[in-house]
Amino acid sequence: TAWARLAPFLAFLFLVALYIATLHPSVAGGDSGELTAAALTGGVPHPSGYPLFALLARFFAALPLGHSPAWRVNLLSAVSTAAAGGLVCAVVLSWTRNAVAGLLAAALFGTNPLVWSHATGAEVFGLNAMFVALAFHLWSRVERTLSRRDICALFFASGLAMCNHHTFVFVGAPLALRSLWVARPLS
């Protein structure tokens, strides 16, 4: 139904509004200062360098929004984490065919205190969560359709995710291997 197709987008809108309303106005704690400084100067944060986050943060810092470059870098975390929530909704919706279950899953994920804290300051974890949710979304599509395009999309997203945070390998590798296994009749 149209309602079900809108649920992930509604989850994203709710979470991004919530995160923007509670976004740190400047540099938050943890690695936020280092990640913000790297974004503003074109520098490299501590190893592994988080190249994808650094590039996206530099782009967000240049946007003509908000009142400070640090706020704009924080916005990257808010948008990424909200996208993760929307994708969580989409995954649960695809598994249950229940929009309410998807919205509830997104709300529980997005309002978790740790997730929320990472969404309101410059941190790599929101982008990582987005890629994890995207990988599960693509994997669930592969399981249903055995589409080569979805397999390629999963591999592409996994490669990008590895450019953000190396721990993604613990999600990406099993999902990629499973996708290759279920798609083997296609070869």
PDB file of C-alpha atoms in Angstrom:
ATOM      1  CA  THR A   1       0.000   0.000   0.000  1.00  0.00           C
ATOM      2  CA  ALA A   2       1.003   3.650  -0.321  1.00  0.00           C
ATOM      3  CA  TRP A   3       1.119   3.977   3.472  1.00  0.00           C
ATOM      4  CA  ALA A   4       3.638   1.138   3.703  1.00  0.00           C
ATOM      5  CA  ARG A   5       5.849   2.678   1.010  1.00  0.00           C
ATOM      6  CA  LEU A   6       5.836   6.004   2.869  1.00  0.00           C
ATOM      7  CA  ALA A   7       6.739   4.525   6.261  1.00  0.00           C
ATOM      8  CA  PRO A   8      10.556   4.534   5.799  1.00  0.00           C
ATOM      9  CA  PHE A   9      10.431   8.122   4.540  1.00  0.00           C
ATOM     10  CA  LEU A  10       8.246   9.157   7.499  1.00  0.00           C
ATOM     11  CA  ALA A  11      10.666   7.457   9.891  1.00  0.00           C
ATOM     12  CA  PHE A  12      13.546   9.361   8.294  1.00  0.00           C
ATOM     13  CA  LEU A  13      11.689  12.696   8.503  1.00  0.00           C
ATOM     14  CA  PHE A  14      10.740  12.184  12.149  1.00  0.00           C
ATOM     15  CA  LEU A  15      14.282  11.222  13.166  1.00  0.00           C
ATOM     16  CA  VAL A  16      16.034  13.943  11.192  1.00  0.00           C
ATOM     17  CA  ALA A  17      13.700  16.562  12.720  1.00  0.00           C
ATOM     18  CA  LEU A  18      14.349  15.156  16.198  1.00  0.00           C
ATOM     19  CA  TYR A  19      18.121  15.127  15.691  1.00  0.00           C
ATOM     20  CA  ILE A  20      18.263  18.607  14.176  1.00  0.00           C
ATOM     21  CA  ALA A  21      16.224  19.965  17.092  1.00  0.00           C
ATOM     22  CA  THR A  22      18.751  18.481  19.526  1.00  0.00           C
ATOM     23  CA  LEU A  23      21.924  18.914  17.422  1.00  0.00           C
ATOM     24  CA  HIS A  24      25.010  20.180  19.232  1.00  0.00           C
ATOM     25  CA  PRO A  25      25.495  23.825  18.217  1.00  0.00           C
ATOM     26  CA  SER A  26      29.265  23.388  18.137  1.00  0.00           C
ATOM     27  CA  VAL A  27      31.832  20.685  18.798  1.00  0.00           C
ATOM     28  CA  ALA A  28      30.563  17.754  20.853  1.00  0.00           C
ATOM     29  CA  GLY A  29      32.694  15.421  22.961  1.00  0.00           C
ATOM     30  CA  GLY A  30      34.676  12.359  21.952  1.00  0.00           C
ATOM     31  CA  ASP A  31      36.254  12.434  18.507  1.00  0.00           C
ATOM     32  CA  SER A  32      33.944  15.224  17.378  1.00  0.00           C
ATOM     33  CA  GLY A  33      36.584  17.948  17.610  1.00  0.00           C
ATOM     34  CA  GLU A  34      39.148  15.974  15.659  1.00  0.00           C
ATOM     35  CA  LEU A  35      36.634  14.928  12.992  1.00  0.00           C
ATOM     36  CA  THR A  36      35.343  18.492  12.646  1.00  0.00           C
ATOM     37  CA  ALA A  37      38.856  19.949  12.415  1.00  0.00           C
ATOM     38  CA  ALA A  38      39.785  17.385   9.760  1.00  0.00           C
ATOM     39  CA  ALA A  39      36.655  18.258   7.781  1.00  0.00           C
ATOM     40  CA  LEU A  40      37.350  21.974   7.911  1.00  0.00           C
ATOM     41  CA  THR A  41      41.055  21.761   7.070  1.00  0.00           C
ATOM     42  CA  GLY A  42      41.095  18.792   4.709  1.00  0.00           C
ATOM     43  CA  GLY A  43      43.140  16.902   7.257  1.00  0.00           C
ATOM     44  CA  VAL A  44      43.056  13.226   8.137  1.00  0.00           C
ATOM     45  CA  PRO A  45      41.546  12.034  11.427  1.00  0.00           C
ATOM     46  CA  HIS A  46      43.243   9.331  13.497  1.00  0.00           C
ATOM     47  CA  PRO A  47      43.698   5.894  11.885  1.00  0.00           C
ATOM     48  CA  SER A  48      41.882   4.565   9.912  1.00  0.00           C
ATOM     49  CA  GLY A  49      41.273   8.110   8.735  1.00  0.00           C
ATOM     50  CA  TYR A  50      37.589   7.500   7.963  1.00  0.00           C
ATOM     51  CA  PRO A  51      38.000   8.748   4.371  1.00  0.00           C
ATOM     52  CA  LEU A  52      34.339   8.624   3.375  1.00  0.00           C
ATOM     53  CA  PHE A  53      33.209  10.436   6.522  1.00  0.00           C
ATOM     54  CA  ALA A  54      35.988  13.013   6.065  1.00  0.00           C
ATOM     55  CA  LEU A  55      34.928  13.738   2.472  1.00  0.00           C
ATOM     56  CA  LEU A  56      31.231  13.940   3.305  1.00  0.00           C
ATOM     57  CA  ALA A  57      31.949  16.078   6.384  1.00  0.00           C
ATOM     58  CA  ARG A  58      33.958  18.494   4.235  1.00  0.00           C
ATOM     59  CA  PHE A  59      30.975  18.726   1.864  1.00  0.00           C
ATOM     60  CA  PHE A  60      28.519  19.272   4.737  1.00  0.00           C
ATOM     61  CA  ALA A  61      30.806  21.913   6.303  1.00  0.00           C
ATOM     62  CA  ALA A  62      30.572  23.919   3.069  1.00  0.00           C
ATOM     63  CA  LEU A  63      26.759  23.906   2.964  1.00  0.00           C
ATOM     64  CA  PRO A  64      25.127  27.322   3.487  1.00  0.00           C
ATOM     65  CA  LEU A  65      23.107  26.133   6.496  1.00  0.00           C
ATOM     66  CA  GLY A  66      23.131  26.680  10.227  1.00  0.00           C
ATOM     67  CA  HIS A  67      25.247  29.030  12.224  1.00  0.00           C
ATOM     68  CA  SER A  68      28.656  27.303  12.312  1.00  0.00           C
ATOM     69  CA  PRO A  69      30.753  24.846  10.326  1.00  0.00           C
ATOM     70  CA  ALA A  70      30.797  22.511  13.341  1.00  0.00           C
ATOM     71  CA  TRP A  71      26.975  22.470  13.358  1.00  0.00           C
ATOM     72  CA  ARG A  72      27.016  21.529   9.660  1.00  0.00           C
ATOM     73  CA  VAL A  73      29.445  18.643  10.282  1.00  0.00           C
ATOM     74  CA  ASN A  74      27.168  17.503  13.118  1.00  0.00           C
ATOM     75  CA  LEU A  75      24.325  17.625  10.586  1.00  0.00           C
ATOM     76  CA  LEU A  76      26.046  14.847   8.606  1.00  0.00           C
ATOM     77  CA  SER A  77      25.679  12.564  11.616  1.00  0.00           C
ATOM     78  CA  ALA A  78      22.025  13.551  12.036  1.00  0.00           C
ATOM     79  CA  VAL A  79      21.150  12.884   8.393  1.00  0.00           C
ATOM     80  CA  SER A  80      23.120   9.611   8.317  1.00  0.00           C
ATOM     81  CA  THR A  81      21.551   8.276  11.498  1.00  0.00           C
ATOM     82  CA  ALA A  82      18.070   9.310  10.386  1.00  0.00           C
ATOM     83  CA  ALA A  83      18.693   7.504   7.085  1.00  0.00           C
ATOM     84  CA  ALA A  84      19.713   4.450   9.110  1.00  0.00           C
ATOM     85  CA  GLY A  85      16.385   4.663  10.940  1.00  0.00           C
ATOM     86  CA  GLY A  86      14.484   4.902   7.670  1.00  0.00           C
ATOM     87  CA  LEU A  87      16.347   1.866   6.362  1.00  0.00           C
ATOM     88  CA  VAL A  88      15.647  -0.060   9.579  1.00  0.00           C
ATOM     89  CA  CYS A  89      11.976   0.684   8.962  1.00  0.00           C
ATOM     90  CA  ALA A  90      12.295  -0.551   5.373  1.00  0.00           C
ATOM     91  CA  VAL A  91      14.005  -3.792   6.435  1.00  0.00           C
ATOM     92  CA  VAL A  92      11.436  -4.581   9.119  1.00  0.00           C
ATOM     93  CA  LEU A  93       8.651  -3.670   6.706  1.00  0.00           C
ATOM     94  CA  SER A  94      10.054  -6.050   4.092  1.00  0.00           C
ATOM     95  CA  TRP A  95      10.286  -8.869   6.624  1.00  0.00           C
ATOM     96  CA  THR A  96       6.927  -8.341   8.359  1.00  0.00           C
ATOM     97  CA  ARG A  97       4.804  -6.500   5.762  1.00  0.00           C
ATOM     98  CA  ASN A  98       3.703  -4.319   8.679  1.00  0.00           C
ATOM     99  CA  ALA A  99       4.334  -0.562   8.470  1.00  0.00           C
ATOM    100  CA  VAL A 100       3.632  -0.073  12.174  1.00  0.00           C
ATOM    101  CA  ALA A 101       6.307  -2.655  13.053  1.00  0.00           C
ATOM    102  CA  GLY A 102       8.759  -0.851  10.775  1.00  0.00           C
ATOM    103  CA  LEU A 103       8.001   2.539  12.282  1.00  0.00           C
ATOM    104  CA  LEU A 104       8.281   1.144  15.805  1.00  0.00           C
ATOM    105  CA  ALA A 105      11.637  -0.469  14.993  1.00  0.00           C
ATOM    106  CA  ALA A 106      12.907   2.823  13.545  1.00  0.00           C
ATOM    107  CA  ALA A 107      11.694   4.753  16.595  1.00  0.00           C
ATOM    108  CA  LEU A 108      13.283   2.295  19.021  1.00  0.00           C
ATOM    109  CA  PHE A 109      16.548   2.372  17.084  1.00  0.00           C
ATOM    110  CA  GLY A 110      16.616   6.138  16.587  1.00  0.00           C
ATOM    111  CA  THR A 111      15.733   7.115  20.144  1.00  0.00           C
ATOM    112  CA  ASN A 112      18.182   4.727  21.772  1.00  0.00           C
ATOM    113  CA  PRO A 113      20.316   7.038  23.956  1.00  0.00           C
ATOM    114  CA  LEU A 114      23.642   5.924  22.436  1.00  0.00           C
ATOM    115  CA  VAL A 115      22.375   6.194  18.863  1.00  0.00           C
ATOM    116  CA  TRP A 116      20.843   9.589  19.618  1.00  0.00           C
ATOM    117  CA  SER A 117      24.097  10.888  21.123  1.00  0.00           C
ATOM    118  CA  HIS A 118      26.020   9.779  18.022  1.00  0.00           C
ATOM    119  CA  ALA A 119      23.401  11.443  15.809  1.00  0.00           C
ATOM    120  CA  THR A 120      23.778  14.881  17.355  1.00  0.00           C
ATOM    121  CA  GLY A 121      27.558  15.321  17.158  1.00  0.00           C
ATOM    122  CA  ALA A 122      30.261  14.690  14.576  1.00  0.00           C
ATOM    123  CA  GLU A 123      30.852  10.930  14.816  1.00  0.00           C
ATOM    124  CA  VAL A 124      31.446   8.186  12.232  1.00  0.00           C
ATOM    125  CA  PHE A 125      28.929   5.832  13.854  1.00  0.00           C
ATOM    126  CA  GLY A 126      25.793   7.319  12.247  1.00  0.00           C
ATOM    127  CA  LEU A 127      27.222   6.795   8.772  1.00  0.00           C
ATOM    128  CA  ASN A 128      28.291   3.283   9.784  1.00  0.00           C
ATOM    129  CA  ALA A 129      24.768   2.540  11.060  1.00  0.00           C
ATOM    130  CA  MET A 130      23.354   3.793   7.780  1.00  0.00           C
ATOM    131  CA  PHE A 131      25.572   1.411   5.814  1.00  0.00           C
ATOM    132  CA  VAL A 132      24.727  -1.507   8.104  1.00  0.00           C
ATOM    133  CA  ALA A 133      21.011  -0.863   7.626  1.00  0.00           C
ATOM    134  CA  LEU A 134      21.524  -0.412   3.867  1.00  0.00           C
ATOM    135  CA  ALA A 135      23.426  -3.707   3.688  1.00  0.00           C
ATOM    136  CA  PHE A 136      20.598  -5.521   5.463  1.00  0.00           C
ATOM    137  CA  HIS A 137      18.071  -3.846   3.174  1.00  0.00           C
ATOM    138  CA  LEU A 138      19.964  -4.901   0.046  1.00  0.00           C
ATOM    139  CA  TRP A 139      20.572  -8.388   1.421  1.00  0.00           C
ATOM    140  CA  SER A 140      16.859  -8.854   2.117  1.00  0.00           C
ATOM    141  CA  ARG A 141      16.160  -7.832  -1.493  1.00  0.00           C
ATOM    142  CA  VAL A 142      18.708 -10.369  -2.735  1.00  0.00           C
ATOM    143  CA  GLU A 143      17.036 -13.089  -0.662  1.00  0.00           C
ATOM    144  CA  ARG A 144      13.657 -12.281  -2.259  1.00  0.00           C
ATOM    145  CA  THR A 145      14.618 -11.545  -5.852  1.00  0.00           C
ATOM    146  CA  LEU A 146      18.073 -13.066  -6.500  1.00  0.00           C
ATOM    147  CA  SER A 147      18.759  -9.951  -8.580  1.00  0.00           C
ATOM    148  CA  ARG A 148      22.326  -9.456  -9.801  1.00  0.00           C
ATOM    149  CA  ARG A 149      21.739  -5.719  -9.604  1.00  0.00           C
ATOM    150  CA  ASP A 150      20.941  -5.989  -5.880  1.00  0.00           C
ATOM    151  CA  ILE A 151      24.040  -8.138  -5.348  1.00  0.00           C
ATOM    152  CA  CYS A 152      26.183  -5.534  -7.127  1.00  0.00           C
ATOM    153  CA  ALA A 153      24.550  -2.785  -5.064  1.00  0.00           C
ATOM    154  CA  LEU A 154      25.319  -4.724  -1.865  1.00  0.00           C
ATOM    155  CA  PHE A 155      28.964  -5.105  -2.866  1.00  0.00           C
ATOM    156  CA  PHE A 156      29.214  -1.425  -3.846  1.00  0.00           C
ATOM    157  CA  ALA A 157      27.617  -0.262  -0.580  1.00  0.00           C
ATOM    158  CA  SER A 158      29.903  -2.611   1.365  1.00  0.00           C
ATOM    159  CA  GLY A 159      32.962  -1.121  -0.337  1.00  0.00           C
ATOM    160  CA  LEU A 160      31.823   2.397   0.526  1.00  0.00           C
ATOM    161  CA  ALA A 161      31.074   1.321   4.091  1.00  0.00           C
ATOM    162  CA  MET A 162      34.598  -0.027   4.477  1.00  0.00           C
ATOM    163  CA  CYS A 163      35.831   3.468   3.532  1.00  0.00           C
ATOM    164  CA  ASN A 164      33.988   4.780   6.567  1.00  0.00           C
ATOM    165  CA  HIS A 165      34.582   2.258   9.348  1.00  0.00           C
ATOM    166  CA  HIS A 166      36.559  -0.975   9.207  1.00  0.00           C
ATOM    167  CA  THR A 167      34.240  -2.811  11.625  1.00  0.00           C
ATOM    168  CA  PHE A 168      31.681  -2.971   8.821  1.00  0.00           C
ATOM    169  CA  VAL A 169      33.522  -6.088   7.655  1.00  0.00           C
ATOM    170  CA  PHE A 170      31.724  -8.021  10.402  1.00  0.00           C
ATOM    171  CA  VAL A 171      28.397  -7.233   8.713  1.00  0.00           C
ATOM    172  CA  GLY A 172      29.376  -6.833   5.078  1.00  0.00           C
ATOM    173  CA  ALA A 173      31.408 -10.002   4.621  1.00  0.00           C
ATOM    174  CA  PRO A 174      28.740 -12.428   5.922  1.00  0.00           C
ATOM    175  CA  LEU A 175      25.961 -10.701   3.961  1.00  0.00           C
ATOM    176  CA  ALA A 176      28.042 -10.626   0.778  1.00  0.00           C
ATOM    177  CA  LEU A 177      28.982 -14.295   1.136  1.00  0.00           C
ATOM    178  CA  ARG A 178      25.354 -15.252   1.824  1.00  0.00           C
ATOM    179  CA  SER A 179      24.237 -13.273  -1.231  1.00  0.00           C
ATOM    180  CA  LEU A 180      26.769 -15.066  -3.419  1.00  0.00           C
ATOM    181  CA  TRP A 181      25.600 -18.385  -2.000  1.00  0.00           C
ATOM    182  CA  VAL A 182      21.901 -17.843  -2.656  1.00  0.00           C
ATOM    183  CA  ALA A 183      22.609 -16.398  -6.117  1.00  0.00           C
ATOM    184  CA  ARG A 184      24.822 -19.288  -7.239  1.00  0.00           C
ATOM    185  CA  PRO A 185      22.021 -20.801  -9.384  1.00  0.00           C
ATOM    186  CA  LEU A 186      22.219 -17.615 -11.487  1.00  0.00           C
ATOM    187  CA  SER A 187      25.756 -18.376 -12.654  1.00  0.00           C
TER     188      SER A 187
END
